[in-house]
Tab-separated table of C-alpha atoms in Angstrom:
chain	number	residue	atom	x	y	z
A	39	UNK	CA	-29.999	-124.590	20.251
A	40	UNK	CA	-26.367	-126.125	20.007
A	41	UNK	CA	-23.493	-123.610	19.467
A	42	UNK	CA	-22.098	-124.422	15.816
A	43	UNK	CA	-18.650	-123.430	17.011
A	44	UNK	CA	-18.896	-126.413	19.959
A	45	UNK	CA	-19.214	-129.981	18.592
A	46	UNK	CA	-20.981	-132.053	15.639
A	47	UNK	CA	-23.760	-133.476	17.367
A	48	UNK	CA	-24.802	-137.186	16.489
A	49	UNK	CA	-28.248	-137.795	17.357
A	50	UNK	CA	-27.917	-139.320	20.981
A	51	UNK	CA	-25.994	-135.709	21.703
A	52	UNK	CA	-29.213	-133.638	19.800
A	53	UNK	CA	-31.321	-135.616	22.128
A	54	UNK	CA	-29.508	-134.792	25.172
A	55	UNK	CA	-29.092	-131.476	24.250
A	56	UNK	CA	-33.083	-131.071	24.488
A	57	UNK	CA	-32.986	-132.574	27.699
A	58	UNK	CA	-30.284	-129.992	29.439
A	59	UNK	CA	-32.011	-127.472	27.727
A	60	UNK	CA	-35.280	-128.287	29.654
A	61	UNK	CA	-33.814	-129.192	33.075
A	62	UNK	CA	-32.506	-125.889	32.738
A	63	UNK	CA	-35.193	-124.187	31.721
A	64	UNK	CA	-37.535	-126.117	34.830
A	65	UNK	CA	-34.681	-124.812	37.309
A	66	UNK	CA	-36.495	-121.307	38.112
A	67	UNK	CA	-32.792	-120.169	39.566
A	68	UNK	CA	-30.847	-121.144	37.416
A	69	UNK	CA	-32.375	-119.422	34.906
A	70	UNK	CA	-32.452	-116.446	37.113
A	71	UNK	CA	-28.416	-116.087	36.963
A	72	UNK	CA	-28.367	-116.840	33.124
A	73	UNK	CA	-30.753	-113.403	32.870
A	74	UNK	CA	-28.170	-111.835	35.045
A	75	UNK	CA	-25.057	-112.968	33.019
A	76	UNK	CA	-26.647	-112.211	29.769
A	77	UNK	CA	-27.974	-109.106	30.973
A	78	UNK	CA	-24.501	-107.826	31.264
A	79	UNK	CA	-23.551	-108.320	26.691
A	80	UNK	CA	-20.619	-109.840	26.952
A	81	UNK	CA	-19.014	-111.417	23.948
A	82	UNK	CA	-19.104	-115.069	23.569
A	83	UNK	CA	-19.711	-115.124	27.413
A	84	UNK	CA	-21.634	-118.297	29.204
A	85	UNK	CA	-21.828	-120.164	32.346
A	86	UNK	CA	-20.067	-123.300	32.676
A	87	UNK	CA	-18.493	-126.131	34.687
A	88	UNK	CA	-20.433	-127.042	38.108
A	89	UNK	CA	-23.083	-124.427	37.078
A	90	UNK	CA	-23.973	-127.143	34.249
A	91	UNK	CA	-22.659	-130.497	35.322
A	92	UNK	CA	-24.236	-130.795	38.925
A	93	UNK	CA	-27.114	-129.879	37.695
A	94	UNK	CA	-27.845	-132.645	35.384
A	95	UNK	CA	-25.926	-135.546	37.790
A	96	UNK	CA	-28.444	-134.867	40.318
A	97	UNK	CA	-31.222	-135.275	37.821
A	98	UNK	CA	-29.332	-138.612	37.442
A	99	UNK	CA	-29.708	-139.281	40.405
A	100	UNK	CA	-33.544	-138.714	40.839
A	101	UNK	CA	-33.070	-134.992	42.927
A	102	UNK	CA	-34.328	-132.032	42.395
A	103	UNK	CA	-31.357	-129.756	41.638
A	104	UNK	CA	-29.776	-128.742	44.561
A	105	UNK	CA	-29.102	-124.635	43.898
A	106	UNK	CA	-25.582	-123.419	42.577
A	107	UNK	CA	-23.118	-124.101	45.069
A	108	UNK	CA	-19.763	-122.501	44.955
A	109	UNK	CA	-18.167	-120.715	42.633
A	110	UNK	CA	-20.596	-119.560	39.482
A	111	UNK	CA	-18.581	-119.846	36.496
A	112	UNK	CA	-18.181	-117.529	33.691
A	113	UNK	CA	-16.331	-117.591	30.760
A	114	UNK	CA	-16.104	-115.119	28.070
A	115	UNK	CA	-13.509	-114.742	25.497
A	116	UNK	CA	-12.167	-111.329	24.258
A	117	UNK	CA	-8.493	-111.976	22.653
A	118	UNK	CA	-7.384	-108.600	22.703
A	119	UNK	CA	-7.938	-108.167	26.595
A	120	UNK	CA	-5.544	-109.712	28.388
A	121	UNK	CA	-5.616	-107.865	32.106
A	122	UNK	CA	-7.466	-109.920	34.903
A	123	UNK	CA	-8.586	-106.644	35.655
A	124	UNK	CA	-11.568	-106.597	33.429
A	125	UNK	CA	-12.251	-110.047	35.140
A	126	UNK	CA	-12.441	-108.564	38.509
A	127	UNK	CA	-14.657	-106.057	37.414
A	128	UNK	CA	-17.321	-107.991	35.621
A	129	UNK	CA	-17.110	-109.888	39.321
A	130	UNK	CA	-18.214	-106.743	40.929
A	131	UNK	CA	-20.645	-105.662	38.393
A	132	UNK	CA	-22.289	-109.521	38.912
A	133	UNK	CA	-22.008	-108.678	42.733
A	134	UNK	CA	-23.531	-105.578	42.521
A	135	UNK	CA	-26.577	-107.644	40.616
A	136	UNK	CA	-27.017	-110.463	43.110
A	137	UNK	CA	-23.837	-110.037	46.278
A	138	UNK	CA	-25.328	-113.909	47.788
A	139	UNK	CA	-23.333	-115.702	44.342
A	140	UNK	CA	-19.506	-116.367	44.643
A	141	UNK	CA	-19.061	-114.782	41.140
A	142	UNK	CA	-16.098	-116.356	39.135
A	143	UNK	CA	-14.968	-114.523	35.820
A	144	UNK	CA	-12.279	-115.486	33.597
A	145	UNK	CA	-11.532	-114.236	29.920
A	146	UNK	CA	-10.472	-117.382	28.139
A	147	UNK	CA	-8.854	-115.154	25.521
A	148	UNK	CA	-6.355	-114.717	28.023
A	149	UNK	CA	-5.991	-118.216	30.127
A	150	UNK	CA	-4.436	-119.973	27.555
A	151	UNK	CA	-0.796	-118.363	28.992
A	152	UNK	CA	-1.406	-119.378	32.771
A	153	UNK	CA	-2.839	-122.868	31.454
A	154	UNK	CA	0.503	-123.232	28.943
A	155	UNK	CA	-1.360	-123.741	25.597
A	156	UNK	CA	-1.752	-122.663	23.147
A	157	UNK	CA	-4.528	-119.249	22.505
A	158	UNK	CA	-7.548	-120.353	22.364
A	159	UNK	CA	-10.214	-119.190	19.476
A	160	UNK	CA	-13.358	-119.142	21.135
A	161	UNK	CA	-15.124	-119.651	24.854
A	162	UNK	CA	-16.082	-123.329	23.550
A	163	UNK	CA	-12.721	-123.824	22.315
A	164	UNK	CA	-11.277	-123.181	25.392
A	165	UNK	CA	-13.246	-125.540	27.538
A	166	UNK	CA	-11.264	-128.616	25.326
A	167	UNK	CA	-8.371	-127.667	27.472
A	168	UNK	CA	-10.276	-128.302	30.922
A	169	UNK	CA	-9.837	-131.109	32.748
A	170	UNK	CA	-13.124	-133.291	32.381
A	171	UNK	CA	-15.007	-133.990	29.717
A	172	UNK	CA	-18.492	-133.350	31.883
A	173	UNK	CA	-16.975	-130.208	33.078
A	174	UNK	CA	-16.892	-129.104	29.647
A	175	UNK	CA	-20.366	-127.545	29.097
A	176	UNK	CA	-22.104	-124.706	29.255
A	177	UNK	CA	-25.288	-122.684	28.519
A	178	UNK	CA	-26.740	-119.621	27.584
A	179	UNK	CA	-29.204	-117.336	26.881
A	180	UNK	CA	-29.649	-116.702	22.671
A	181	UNK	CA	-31.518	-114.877	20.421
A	182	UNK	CA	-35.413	-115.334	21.503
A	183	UNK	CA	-34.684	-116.150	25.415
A	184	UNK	CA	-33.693	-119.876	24.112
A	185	UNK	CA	-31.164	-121.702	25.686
A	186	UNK	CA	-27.871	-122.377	23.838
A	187	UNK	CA	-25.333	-124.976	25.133
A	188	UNK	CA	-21.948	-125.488	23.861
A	189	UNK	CA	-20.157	-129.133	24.668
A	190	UNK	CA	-17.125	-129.408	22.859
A	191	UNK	CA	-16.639	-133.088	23.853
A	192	UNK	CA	-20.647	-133.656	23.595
A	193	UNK	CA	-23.340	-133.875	26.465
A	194	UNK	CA	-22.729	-138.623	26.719
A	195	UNK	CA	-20.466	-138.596	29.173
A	196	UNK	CA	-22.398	-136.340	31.308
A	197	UNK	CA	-25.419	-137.833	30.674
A	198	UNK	CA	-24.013	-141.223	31.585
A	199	UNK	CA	-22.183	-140.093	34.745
A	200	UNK	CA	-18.573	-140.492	33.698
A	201	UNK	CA	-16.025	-138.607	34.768
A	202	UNK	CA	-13.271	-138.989	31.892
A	203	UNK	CA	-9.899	-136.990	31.697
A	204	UNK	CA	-10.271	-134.849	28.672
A	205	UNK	CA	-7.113	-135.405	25.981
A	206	UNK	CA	-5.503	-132.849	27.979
A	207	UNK	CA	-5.292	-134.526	30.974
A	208	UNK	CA	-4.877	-137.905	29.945
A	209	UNK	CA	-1.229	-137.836	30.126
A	210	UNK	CA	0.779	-134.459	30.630
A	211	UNK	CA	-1.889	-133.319	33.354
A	212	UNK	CA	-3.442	-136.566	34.976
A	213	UNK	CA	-2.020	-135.810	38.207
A	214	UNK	CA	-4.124	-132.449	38.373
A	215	UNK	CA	-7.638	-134.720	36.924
A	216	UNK	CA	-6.613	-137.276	39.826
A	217	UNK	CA	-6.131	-134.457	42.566
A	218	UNK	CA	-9.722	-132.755	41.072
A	219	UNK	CA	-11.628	-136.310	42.289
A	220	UNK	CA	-9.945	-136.515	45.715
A	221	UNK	CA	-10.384	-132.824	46.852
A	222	UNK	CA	-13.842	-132.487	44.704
A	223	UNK	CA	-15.221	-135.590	46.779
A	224	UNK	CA	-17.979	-136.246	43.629
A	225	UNK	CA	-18.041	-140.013	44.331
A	226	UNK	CA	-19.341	-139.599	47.754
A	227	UNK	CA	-22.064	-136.873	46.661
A	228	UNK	CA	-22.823	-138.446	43.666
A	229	UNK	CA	-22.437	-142.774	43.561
A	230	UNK	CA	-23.622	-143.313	40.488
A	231	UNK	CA	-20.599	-141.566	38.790
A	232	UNK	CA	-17.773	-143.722	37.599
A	233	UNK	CA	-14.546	-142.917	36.257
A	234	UNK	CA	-13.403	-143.827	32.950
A	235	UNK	CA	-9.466	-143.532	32.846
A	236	UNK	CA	-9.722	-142.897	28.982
A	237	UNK	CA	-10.199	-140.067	26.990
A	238	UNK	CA	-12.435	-140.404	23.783
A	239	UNK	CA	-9.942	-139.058	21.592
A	240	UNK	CA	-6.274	-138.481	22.333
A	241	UNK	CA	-6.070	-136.247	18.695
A	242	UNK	CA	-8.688	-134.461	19.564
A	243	UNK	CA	-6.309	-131.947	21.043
A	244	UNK	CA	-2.978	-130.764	19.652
């Protein structure tokens, strides 16, 4: 299932779609922190980012995917919360569930004022604003232990290994998108990935 509040799929995206939905859903660990997250019923709340992306550029790479390494990223959005407080307590609530994850929380109702944009409506919304397009995904549980996956820019790009600067960070922020692919080293772990110094649509954000 695609999130209706993420992106118009075409059909190259729907077909994608099916196929993150059952890498994840072959990934026996992965799908063991989506119970936990969703276990927890928090509004509009997934996992995103490297959870996601290295994942499927493995697959691209004919590996098994390698298990979540680093930070685990979730996202929820409550507008009307604005302490990092709440944050730091969903952390220890996930650490109290499994203490061998590096838990990382963040309300996006509130990161629009530390990012310097403007608030953002939704989780999905919210991931526009991050710096690569392939970065922007994410997944989780829905109604009937399905797997929904929001992609604001669409699944392509990840699919086809590029590493593009979302509208974002095109221009005003390219310096932090070229500082993310030194310190990141994703060339050297993945080869197949090539940068594309465009973004698909420079409108597509205000």
């Amino acid at each position: 299932m695609l999130c209706p509040h993420a992106f118009i799929p075409n059909v190259g995206e729907m077909k994608h779609a099916g196929d993150l939905q059952a890498l994840l859903q072959a990934d026996p660990e992965r799908l063991r922190i989506l119970a936990l997250v969703h276990s927890l019923h928090l509004p509009d709340c997934w996992i995103a980012a490297g959870f996601i992306r290295n994942a499927v550029w493995d697959f691209l790479h004919g590996r098994t995917p390698s298990s979540p390494s680093g930070d685990v990223d979730v996202i929820w959005f409550n507008p009307s919360q604005h302490s990092a407080d709440a944050d730091l307590q969903i952390e220890k609530n996930l650490k109290a569930l499994d203490p061998s994850i590096e838990w990382s929380v963040k309300n996006q109702g509130r990161m629009h004022v530390r990012n310097g944009d403007t608030p953002y409506q939704s989780a999905s919304d919210a991931m526009r604003f991050w710096p690569e397009t392939a970065t922007a995904v994410a997944a989780r549980y829905a109604a009937g232990n399905g797997l929904e996956i929001a992609a604001p820019f669409g699944l392509d790009d990840l699919y086809a290994a590029i590493v593009r600067p979302t509208p974002r960070f095109i221009d005003a922020k390219r310096a932090q998108f070229d500082d993310r692919l030194q310190c990141k080293n994703w060339l050297s772990r993945w080869p197949l990935l090539r940068v594309e110094a465009e973004a698909h649509n420079r409108a597509s954000v205000a």
